[in-house]
CSV table of C-alpha atoms and ligand atoms in Angstrom, one decimal:
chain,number,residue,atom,x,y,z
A,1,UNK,CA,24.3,9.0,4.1
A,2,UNK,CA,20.8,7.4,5.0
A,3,UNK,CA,18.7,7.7,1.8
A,4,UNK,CA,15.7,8.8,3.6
A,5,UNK,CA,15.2,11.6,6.5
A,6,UNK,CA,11.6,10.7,7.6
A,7,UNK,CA,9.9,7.3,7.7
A,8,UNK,CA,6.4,6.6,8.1
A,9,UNK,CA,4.6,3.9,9.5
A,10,UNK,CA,1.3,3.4,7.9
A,11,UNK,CA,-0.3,4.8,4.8
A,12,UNK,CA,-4.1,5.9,5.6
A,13,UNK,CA,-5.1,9.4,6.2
A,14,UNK,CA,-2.4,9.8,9.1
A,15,UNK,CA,0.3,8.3,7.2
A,16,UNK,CA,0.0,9.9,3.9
A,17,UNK,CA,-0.7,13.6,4.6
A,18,UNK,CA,2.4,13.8,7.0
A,19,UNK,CA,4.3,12.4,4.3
A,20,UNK,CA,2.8,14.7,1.2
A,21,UNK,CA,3.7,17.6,3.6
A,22,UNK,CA,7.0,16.5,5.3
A,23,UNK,CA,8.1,15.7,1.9
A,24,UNK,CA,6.4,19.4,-0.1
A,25,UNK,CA,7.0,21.8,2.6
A,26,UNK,CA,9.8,20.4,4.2
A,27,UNK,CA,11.6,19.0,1.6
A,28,UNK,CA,11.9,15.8,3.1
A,29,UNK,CA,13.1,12.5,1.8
A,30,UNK,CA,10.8,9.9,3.0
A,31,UNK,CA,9.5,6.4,3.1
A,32,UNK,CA,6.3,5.1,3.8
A,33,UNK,CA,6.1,1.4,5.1
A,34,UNK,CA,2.9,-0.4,5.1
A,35,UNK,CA,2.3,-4.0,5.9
A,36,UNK,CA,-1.0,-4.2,3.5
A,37,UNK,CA,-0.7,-4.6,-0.5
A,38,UNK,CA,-2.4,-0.9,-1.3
A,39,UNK,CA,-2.6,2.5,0.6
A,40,UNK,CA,-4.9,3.9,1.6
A,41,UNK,CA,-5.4,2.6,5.0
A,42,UNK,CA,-9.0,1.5,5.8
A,43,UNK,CA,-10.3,3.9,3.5
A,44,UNK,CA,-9.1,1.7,0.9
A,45,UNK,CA,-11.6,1.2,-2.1
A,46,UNK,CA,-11.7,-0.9,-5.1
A,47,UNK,CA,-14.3,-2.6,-8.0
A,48,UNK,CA,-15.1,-5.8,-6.8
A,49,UNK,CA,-15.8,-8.4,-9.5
A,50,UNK,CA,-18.7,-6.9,-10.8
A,51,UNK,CA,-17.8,-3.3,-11.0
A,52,UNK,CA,-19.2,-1.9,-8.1
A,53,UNK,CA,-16.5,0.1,-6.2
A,54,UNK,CA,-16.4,-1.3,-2.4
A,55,UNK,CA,-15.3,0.3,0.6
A,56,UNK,CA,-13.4,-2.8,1.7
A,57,UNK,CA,-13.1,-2.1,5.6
A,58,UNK,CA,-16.4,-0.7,6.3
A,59,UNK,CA,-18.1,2.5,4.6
A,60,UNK,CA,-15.8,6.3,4.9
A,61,UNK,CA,-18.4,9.4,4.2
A,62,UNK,CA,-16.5,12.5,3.9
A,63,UNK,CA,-17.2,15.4,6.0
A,64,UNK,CA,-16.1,18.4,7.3
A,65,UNK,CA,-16.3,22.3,8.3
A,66,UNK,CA,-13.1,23.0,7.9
A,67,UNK,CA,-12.5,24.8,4.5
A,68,UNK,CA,-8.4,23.8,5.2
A,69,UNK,CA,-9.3,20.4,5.3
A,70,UNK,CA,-11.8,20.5,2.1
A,71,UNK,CA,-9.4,22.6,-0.3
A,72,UNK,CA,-6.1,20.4,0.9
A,73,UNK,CA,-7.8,17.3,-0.2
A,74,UNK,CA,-9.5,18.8,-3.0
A,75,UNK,CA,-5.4,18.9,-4.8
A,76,UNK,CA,-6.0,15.1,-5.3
A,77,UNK,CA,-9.9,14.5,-6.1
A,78,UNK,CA,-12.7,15.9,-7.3
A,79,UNK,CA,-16.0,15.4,-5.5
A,80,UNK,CA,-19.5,14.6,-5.8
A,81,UNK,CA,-21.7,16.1,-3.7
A,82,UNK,CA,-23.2,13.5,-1.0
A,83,UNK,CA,-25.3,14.5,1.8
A,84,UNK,CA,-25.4,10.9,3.5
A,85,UNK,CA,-28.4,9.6,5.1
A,86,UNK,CA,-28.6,7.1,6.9
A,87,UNK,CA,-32.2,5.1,8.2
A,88,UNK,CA,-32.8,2.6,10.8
A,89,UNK,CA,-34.8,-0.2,10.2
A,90,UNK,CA,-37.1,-0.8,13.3
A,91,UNK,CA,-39.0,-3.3,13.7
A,92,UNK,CA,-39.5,-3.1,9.8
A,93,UNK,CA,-40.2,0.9,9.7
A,94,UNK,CA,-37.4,2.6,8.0
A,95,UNK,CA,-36.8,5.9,10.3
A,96,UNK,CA,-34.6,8.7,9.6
A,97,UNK,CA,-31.1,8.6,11.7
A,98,UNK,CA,-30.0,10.9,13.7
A,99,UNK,CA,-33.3,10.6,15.1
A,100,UNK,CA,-34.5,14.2,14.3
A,101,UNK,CA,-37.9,16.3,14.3
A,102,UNK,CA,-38.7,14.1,11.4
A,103,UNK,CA,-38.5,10.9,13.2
A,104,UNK,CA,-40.6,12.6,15.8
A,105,UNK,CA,-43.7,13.0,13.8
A,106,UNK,CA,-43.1,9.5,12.2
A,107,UNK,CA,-43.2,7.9,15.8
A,108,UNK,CA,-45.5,10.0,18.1
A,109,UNK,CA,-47.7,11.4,15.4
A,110,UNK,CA,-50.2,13.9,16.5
A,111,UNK,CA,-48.4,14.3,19.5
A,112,UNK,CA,-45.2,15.6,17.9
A,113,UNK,CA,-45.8,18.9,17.4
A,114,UNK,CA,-46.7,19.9,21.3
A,115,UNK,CA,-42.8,17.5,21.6
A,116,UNK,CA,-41.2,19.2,19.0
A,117,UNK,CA,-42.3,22.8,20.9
A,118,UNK,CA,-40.9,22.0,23.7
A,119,UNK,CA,-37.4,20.3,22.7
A,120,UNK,CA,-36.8,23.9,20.5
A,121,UNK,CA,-37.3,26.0,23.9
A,122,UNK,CA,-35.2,23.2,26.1
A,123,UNK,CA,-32.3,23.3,23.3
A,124,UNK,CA,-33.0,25.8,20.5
A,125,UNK,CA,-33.4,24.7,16.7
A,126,UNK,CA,-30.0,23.1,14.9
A,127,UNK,CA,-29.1,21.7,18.5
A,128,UNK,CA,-27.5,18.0,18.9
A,129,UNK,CA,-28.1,16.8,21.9
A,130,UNK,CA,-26.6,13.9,23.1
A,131,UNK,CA,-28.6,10.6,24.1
A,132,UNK,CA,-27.2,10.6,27.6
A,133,UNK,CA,-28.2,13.9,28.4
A,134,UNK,CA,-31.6,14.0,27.3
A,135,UNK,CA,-31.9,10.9,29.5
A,136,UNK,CA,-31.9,13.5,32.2
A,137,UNK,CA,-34.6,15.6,31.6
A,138,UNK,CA,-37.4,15.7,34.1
A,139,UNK,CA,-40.1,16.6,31.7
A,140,UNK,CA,-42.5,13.6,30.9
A,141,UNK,CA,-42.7,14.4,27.3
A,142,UNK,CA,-39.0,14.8,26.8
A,143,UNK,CA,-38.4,11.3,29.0
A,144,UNK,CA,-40.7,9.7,27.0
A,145,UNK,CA,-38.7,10.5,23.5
A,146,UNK,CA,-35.3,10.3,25.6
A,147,UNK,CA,-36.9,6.7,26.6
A,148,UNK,CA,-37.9,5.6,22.8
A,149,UNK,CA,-34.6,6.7,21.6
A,150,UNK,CA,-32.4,4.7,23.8
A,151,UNK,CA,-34.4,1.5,23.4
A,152,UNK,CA,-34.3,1.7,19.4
A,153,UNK,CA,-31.9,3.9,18.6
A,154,UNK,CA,-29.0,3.4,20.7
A,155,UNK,CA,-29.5,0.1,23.1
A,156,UNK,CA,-29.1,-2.9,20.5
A,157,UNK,CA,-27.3,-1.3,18.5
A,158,UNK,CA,-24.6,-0.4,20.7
A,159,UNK,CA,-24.6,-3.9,22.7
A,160,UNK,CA,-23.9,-5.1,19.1
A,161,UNK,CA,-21.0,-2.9,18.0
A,162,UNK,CA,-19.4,-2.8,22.0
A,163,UNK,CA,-20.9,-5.4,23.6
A,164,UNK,CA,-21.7,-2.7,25.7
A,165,UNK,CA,-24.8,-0.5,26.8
A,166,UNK,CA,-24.5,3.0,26.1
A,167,UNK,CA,-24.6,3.9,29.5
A,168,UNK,CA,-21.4,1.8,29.7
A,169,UNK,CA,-19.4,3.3,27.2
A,170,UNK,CA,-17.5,6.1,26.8
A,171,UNK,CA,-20.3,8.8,25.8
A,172,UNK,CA,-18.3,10.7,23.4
A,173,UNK,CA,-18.8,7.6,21.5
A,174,UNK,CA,-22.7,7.3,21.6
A,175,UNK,CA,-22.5,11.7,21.4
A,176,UNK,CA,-21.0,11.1,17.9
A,177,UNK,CA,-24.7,10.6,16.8
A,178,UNK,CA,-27.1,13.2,18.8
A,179,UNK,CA,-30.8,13.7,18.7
A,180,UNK,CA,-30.6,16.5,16.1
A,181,UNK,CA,-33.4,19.5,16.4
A,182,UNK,CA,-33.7,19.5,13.4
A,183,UNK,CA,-35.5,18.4,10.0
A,184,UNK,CA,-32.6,17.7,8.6
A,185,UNK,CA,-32.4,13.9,7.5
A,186,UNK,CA,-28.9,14.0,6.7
A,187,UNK,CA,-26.3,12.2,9.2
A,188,UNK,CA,-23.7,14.8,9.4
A,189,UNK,CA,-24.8,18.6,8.9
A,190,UNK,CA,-21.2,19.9,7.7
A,191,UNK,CA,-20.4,22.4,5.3
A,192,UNK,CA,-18.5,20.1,3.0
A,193,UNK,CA,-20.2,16.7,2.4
A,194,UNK,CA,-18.7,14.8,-0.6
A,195,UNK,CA,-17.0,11.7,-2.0
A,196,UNK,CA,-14.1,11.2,-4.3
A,197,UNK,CA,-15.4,10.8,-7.7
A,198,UNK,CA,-12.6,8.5,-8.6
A,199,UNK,CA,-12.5,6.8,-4.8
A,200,UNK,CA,-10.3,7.3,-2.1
A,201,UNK,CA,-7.2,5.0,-3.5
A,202,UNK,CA,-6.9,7.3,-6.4
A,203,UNK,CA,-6.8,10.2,-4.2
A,204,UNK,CA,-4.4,8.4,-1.8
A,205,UNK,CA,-2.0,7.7,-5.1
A,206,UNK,CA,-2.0,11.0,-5.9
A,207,UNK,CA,-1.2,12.4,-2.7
A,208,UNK,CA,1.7,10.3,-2.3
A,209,UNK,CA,2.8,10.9,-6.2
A,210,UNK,CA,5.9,12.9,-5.5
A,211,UNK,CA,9.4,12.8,-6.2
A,212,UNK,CA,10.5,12.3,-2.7
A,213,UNK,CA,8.2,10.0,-0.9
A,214,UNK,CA,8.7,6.5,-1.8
A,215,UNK,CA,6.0,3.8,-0.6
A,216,UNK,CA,6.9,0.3,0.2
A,217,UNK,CA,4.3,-1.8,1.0
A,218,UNK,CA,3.5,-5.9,2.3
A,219,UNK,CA,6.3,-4.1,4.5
A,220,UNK,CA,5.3,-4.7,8.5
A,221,UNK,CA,7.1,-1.8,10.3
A,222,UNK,CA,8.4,-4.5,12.6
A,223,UNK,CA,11.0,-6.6,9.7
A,224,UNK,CA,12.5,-2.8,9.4
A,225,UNK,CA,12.4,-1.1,12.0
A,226,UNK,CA,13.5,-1.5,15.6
A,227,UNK,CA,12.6,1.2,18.5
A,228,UNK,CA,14.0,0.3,22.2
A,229,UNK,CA,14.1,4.0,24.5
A,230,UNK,CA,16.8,1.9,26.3
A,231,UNK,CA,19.5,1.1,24.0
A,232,UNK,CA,21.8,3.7,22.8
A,233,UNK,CA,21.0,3.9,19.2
A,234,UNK,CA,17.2,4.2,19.6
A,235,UNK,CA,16.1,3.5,16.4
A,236,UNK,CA,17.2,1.5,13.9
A,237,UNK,CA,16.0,1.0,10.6
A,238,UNK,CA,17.3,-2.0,8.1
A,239,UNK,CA,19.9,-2.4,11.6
A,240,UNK,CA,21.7,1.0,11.0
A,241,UNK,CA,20.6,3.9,13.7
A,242,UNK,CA,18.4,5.9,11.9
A,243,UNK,CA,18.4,9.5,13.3
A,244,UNK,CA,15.6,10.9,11.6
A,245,UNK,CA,11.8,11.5,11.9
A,246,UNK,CA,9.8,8.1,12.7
A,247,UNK,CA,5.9,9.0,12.3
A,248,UNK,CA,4.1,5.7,13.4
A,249,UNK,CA,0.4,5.6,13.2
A,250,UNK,CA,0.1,1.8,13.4
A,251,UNK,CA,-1.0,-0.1,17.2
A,252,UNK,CA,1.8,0.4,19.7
A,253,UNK,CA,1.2,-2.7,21.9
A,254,UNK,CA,1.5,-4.8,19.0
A,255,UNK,CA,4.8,-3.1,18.0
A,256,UNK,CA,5.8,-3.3,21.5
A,257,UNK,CA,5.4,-6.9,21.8
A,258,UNK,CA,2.4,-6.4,24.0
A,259,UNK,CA,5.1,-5.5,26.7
A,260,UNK,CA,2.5,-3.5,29.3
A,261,UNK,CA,-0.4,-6.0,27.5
A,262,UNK,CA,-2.8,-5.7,25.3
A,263,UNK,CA,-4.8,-2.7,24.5
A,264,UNK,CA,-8.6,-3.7,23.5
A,265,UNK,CA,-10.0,-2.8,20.1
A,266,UNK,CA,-13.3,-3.6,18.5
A,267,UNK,CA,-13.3,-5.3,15.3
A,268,UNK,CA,-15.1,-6.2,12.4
A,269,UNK,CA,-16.3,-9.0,9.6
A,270,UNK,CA,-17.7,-8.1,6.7
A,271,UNK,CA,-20.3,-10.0,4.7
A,272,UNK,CA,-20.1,-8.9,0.9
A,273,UNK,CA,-23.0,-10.2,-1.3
A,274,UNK,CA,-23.6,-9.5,-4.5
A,275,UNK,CA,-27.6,-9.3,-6.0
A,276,UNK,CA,-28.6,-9.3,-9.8
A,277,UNK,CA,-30.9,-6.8,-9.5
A,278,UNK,CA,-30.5,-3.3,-9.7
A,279,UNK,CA,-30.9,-1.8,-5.5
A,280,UNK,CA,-30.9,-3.8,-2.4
A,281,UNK,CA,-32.3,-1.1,0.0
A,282,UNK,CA,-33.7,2.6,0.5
A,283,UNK,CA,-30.3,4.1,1.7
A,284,UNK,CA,-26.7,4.1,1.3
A,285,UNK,CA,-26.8,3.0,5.4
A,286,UNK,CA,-29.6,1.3,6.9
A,287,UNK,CA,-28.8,0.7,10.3
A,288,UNK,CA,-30.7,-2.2,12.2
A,289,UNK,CA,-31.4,-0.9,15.3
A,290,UNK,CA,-33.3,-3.1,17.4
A,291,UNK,CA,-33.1,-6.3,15.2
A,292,UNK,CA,-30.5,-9.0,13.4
A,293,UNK,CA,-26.9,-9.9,14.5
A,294,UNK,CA,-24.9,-7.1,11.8
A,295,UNK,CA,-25.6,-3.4,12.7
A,296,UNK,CA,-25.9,-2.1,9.8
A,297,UNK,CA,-25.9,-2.6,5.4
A,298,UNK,CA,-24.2,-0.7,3.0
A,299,UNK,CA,-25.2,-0.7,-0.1
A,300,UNK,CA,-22.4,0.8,-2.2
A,301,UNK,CA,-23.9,2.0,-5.2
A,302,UNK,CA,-24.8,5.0,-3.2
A,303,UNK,CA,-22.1,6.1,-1.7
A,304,UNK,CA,-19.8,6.1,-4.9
A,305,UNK,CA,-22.0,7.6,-7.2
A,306,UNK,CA,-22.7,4.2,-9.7
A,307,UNK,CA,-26.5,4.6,-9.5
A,308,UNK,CA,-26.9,3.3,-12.9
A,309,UNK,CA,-25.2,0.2,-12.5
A,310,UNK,CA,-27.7,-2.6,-13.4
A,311,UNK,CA,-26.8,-4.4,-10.2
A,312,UNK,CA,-25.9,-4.0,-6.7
A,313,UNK,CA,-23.6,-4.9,-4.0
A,314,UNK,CA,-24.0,-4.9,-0.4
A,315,UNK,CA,-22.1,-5.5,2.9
A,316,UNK,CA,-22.9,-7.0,6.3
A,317,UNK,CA,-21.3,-5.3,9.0
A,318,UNK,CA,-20.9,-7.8,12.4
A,319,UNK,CA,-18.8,-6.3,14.7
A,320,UNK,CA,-16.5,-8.5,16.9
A,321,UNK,CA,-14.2,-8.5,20.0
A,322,UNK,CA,-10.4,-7.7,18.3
A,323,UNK,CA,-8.0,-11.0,19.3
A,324,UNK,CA,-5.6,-10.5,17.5
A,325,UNK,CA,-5.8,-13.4,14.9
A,326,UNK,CA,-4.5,-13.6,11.5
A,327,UNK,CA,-6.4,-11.1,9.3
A,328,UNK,CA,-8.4,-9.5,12.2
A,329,UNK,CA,-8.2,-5.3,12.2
A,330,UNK,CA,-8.1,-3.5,15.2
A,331,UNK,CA,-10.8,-0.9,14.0
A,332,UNK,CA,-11.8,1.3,17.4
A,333,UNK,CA,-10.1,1.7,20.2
A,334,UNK,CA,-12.3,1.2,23.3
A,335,UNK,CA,-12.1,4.1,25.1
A,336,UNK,CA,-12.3,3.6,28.8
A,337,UNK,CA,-10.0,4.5,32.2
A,338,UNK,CA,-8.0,0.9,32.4
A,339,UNK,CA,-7.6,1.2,29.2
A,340,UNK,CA,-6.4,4.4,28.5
A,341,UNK,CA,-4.2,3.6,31.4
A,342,UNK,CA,-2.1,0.9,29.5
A,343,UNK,CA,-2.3,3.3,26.4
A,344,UNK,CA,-0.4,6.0,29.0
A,345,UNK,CA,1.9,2.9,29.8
A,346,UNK,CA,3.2,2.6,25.9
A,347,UNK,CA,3.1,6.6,25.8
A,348,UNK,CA,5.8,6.8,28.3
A,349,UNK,CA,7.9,4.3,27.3
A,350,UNK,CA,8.0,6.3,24.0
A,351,UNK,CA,7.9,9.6,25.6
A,352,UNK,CA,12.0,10.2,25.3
A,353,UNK,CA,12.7,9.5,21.9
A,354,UNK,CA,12.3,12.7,20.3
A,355,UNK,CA,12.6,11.4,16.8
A,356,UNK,CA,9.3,8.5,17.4
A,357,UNK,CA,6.2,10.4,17.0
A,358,UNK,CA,2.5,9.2,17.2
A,359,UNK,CA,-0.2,9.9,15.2
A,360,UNK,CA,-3.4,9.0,14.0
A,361,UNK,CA,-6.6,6.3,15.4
A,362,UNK,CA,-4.4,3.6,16.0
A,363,UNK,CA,-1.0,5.3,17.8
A,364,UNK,CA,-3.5,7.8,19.3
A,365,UNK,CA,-6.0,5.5,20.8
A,366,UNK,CA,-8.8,7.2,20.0
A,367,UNK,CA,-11.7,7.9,17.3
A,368,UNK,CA,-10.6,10.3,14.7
A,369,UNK,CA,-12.8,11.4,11.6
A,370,UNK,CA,-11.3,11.5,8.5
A,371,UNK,CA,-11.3,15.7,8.3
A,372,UNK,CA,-10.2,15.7,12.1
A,373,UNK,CA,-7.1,13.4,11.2
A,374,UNK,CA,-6.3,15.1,8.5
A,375,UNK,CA,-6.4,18.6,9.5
A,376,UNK,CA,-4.0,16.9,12.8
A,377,UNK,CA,-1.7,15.7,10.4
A,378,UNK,CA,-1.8,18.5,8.9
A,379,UNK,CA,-0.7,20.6,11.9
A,380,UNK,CA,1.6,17.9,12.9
A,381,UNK,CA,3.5,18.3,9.5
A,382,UNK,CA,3.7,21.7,10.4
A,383,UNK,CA,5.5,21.4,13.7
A,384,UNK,CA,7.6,18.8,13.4
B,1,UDP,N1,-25.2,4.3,17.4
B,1,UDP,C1,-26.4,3.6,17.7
B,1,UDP,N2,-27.4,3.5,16.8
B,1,UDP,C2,-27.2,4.0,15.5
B,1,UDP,C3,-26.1,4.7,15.2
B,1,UDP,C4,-25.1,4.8,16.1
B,1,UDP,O1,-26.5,3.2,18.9
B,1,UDP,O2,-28.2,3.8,14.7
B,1,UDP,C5,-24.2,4.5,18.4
B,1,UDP,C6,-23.3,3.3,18.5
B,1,UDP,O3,-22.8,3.2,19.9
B,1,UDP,C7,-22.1,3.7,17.6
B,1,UDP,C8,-22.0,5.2,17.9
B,1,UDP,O4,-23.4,5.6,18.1
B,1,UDP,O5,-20.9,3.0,18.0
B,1,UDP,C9,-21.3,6.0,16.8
B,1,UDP,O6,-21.9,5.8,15.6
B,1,UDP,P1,-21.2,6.1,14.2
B,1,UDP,O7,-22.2,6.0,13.1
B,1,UDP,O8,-20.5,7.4,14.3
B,1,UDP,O9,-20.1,5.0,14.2
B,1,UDP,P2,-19.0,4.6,13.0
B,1,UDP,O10,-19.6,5.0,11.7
B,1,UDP,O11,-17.8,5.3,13.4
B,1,UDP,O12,-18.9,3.1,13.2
């Protein structure tokens, strides 16, 4: 008898709330592979050398407004409340991001209010309205904002992080961050706005802290496991057929030996610096909008609640093309027809094993938040 009934490929969000579940509510037996040295995925967080607890793959704000999502995480953490906000330096003026009513009277001054009027009639207080479409209004006022947001908002910074102008790019991607009617300086406007008091790794340990889920990690799904649709045992795992659940949330062209080519992600290098003094910058997030090579700094401090620390660290953020080299993530899929095309071509090579199962940014192909992958897995779990 196989010692486990369900393995798991990948231990970030995806990963480890299919296995808490499938292992609580299923009572299943099962093993988590991961081919990094920790869980946790790229929400992954640890002290660096100075004591200043770093987000090492790029800063993860918890949000949601889904109460499910919220309480189910709230079995392994306690919070602090964080309402994130997030400015953009342009051209040396810090503005509030989303670009809201705020940002309005910062930039057009006495001319805001008469603005402001007339973007609550064309879309009612609270709305988020997406860059694109205000770039479609015929109104000269409305143009003119829709104009000024693009160019420093959105243009540079989005060549930067795609290589790509908005225009070019998926717009669910560039939607993520509306124009927000609003006065509200935060950058998400959920219910539930928090971080893990004692980081996300803790609260990835103690999800996975149960008698029947076993974690192995420095473990690359590929030395274990073998998935061919053609051959008659379609999985095997450690060379045995393995005849229960495989949940992979890891990049399927890379599993697949690239056998319908590569699938383009976005990556990113990180610049960690650490100052003697006790705060680097005004925010958590400052984005640079229409300046510098990085889009944005994190300054961590912030977002994990050490404010008192007598100094500071920060990170660069410089995003580059994904090539696949040694130590290079795949962080965003690139969203886009050929693209999702080959994706489809990896989906239906998969598509009659009913025991391999996708889930998650990676296996998906697509952007997930960290409450939408959660309450997914969630569901998944469920239906399995
Ligand atoms: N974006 C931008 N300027 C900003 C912030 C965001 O142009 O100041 C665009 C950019 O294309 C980015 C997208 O909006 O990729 C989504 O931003 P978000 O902050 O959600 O990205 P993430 O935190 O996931 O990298």
């Amino acid at each position: 008898m196989q010692e486990y009934d369900s393995i798991i490929v990948g231990c970030g969000f995806a990963g480890a709330v299919a296995a808490r579940e499938l292992a609580e509510k299923r009572g299943r037996r099962v093993l988590v592979l991961d081919a990094r040295n920790h869980v946790g995925g790229n929400c992954y967080d640890c002290p660096d050398e100075y004591g200043i607890r770093i987000h090492q793959y790029g800063p993860h704000i918890f949000h949601t407004n889904s109460k499910r999502v919220f309480d189910y995480l709230s079995r392994f953490t306690n919070w602090f409340s964080f309402g994130h906000e997030v400015v953009g330096n342009v051209h040396g003026k810090e503005l509030p991001i989303p670009f809201n009513l705020n940002t309005l009277a910062m930039v057009f001054g006495e001319r805001a209010p008469k603005m402001e009027e007339k973007l609550i009639a064309q879309y009612g207080e609270g709305a988020r309205v997406p860059i694109l479409e205000l770039m479609n209004q015929e109104d000269a006022d409305l143009k003119e904002i829709a104009e000024y947001v693009y160019e420093n908002i959105f243009l540079k910074y989005t060549m930067k992080q795609w290589g790509k102008t908005p225009k070019e790019i998926d717009p669910g991607v560039s939607g993520r961050v509306p124009v927000l009617i609003s006065h509200d300086n935060r950058y998400f406007q959920d219910t539930y706005q928090g971080m893990p008091i004692p980081g996300y790794t803790e609260l990835f340990e103690k999800m996975l802290d149960f008698p029947q889920i076993d974690v192995r990690l420095n473990c690359s799904a590929k030395d274990v496991l073998e998935v061919n649709p053609q051959a008659q045992d379609k999985i095997l795992f450690e060379g045995k057929p393995f005849e229960g659940d495989v949940i992979f949330t890891g990049a399927l062209d890379e599993f697949f030996d690239v056998r319908f080519g590569r699938l383009p992600y976005r990556s990113l290098r990180f610049e960690f610096e650490h100052l003697k003094k006790p705060f680097y910058q005004s925010h958590g997030v400052v984005n640079y909008t229409v300046s510098e090579d990085f889009t944005r700094i994190t300054e961590f401090k912030y977002l994990t609640d050490q404010m008192e620390e007598p100094e500071t660290t920060i990170m660069r953020e410089y995003p580059i093309p994904y090539e696949a080299k040694e130590g290079q993530i795949p962080y965003y899929a690139i969203n886009n027809e050929d693209n999702n095309k080959c994706y489809q071509q990896y989906v239906s090579y998969v598509k009659d094993i009913p025991n391999f199962h996708l889930l998650g940014r990676l296996a998906e192909y697509k952007y997930y938040n960290i409450d939408a992958i959660v309450e997914h897995a969630l569901d998944f779990a469920q239906n399995i």
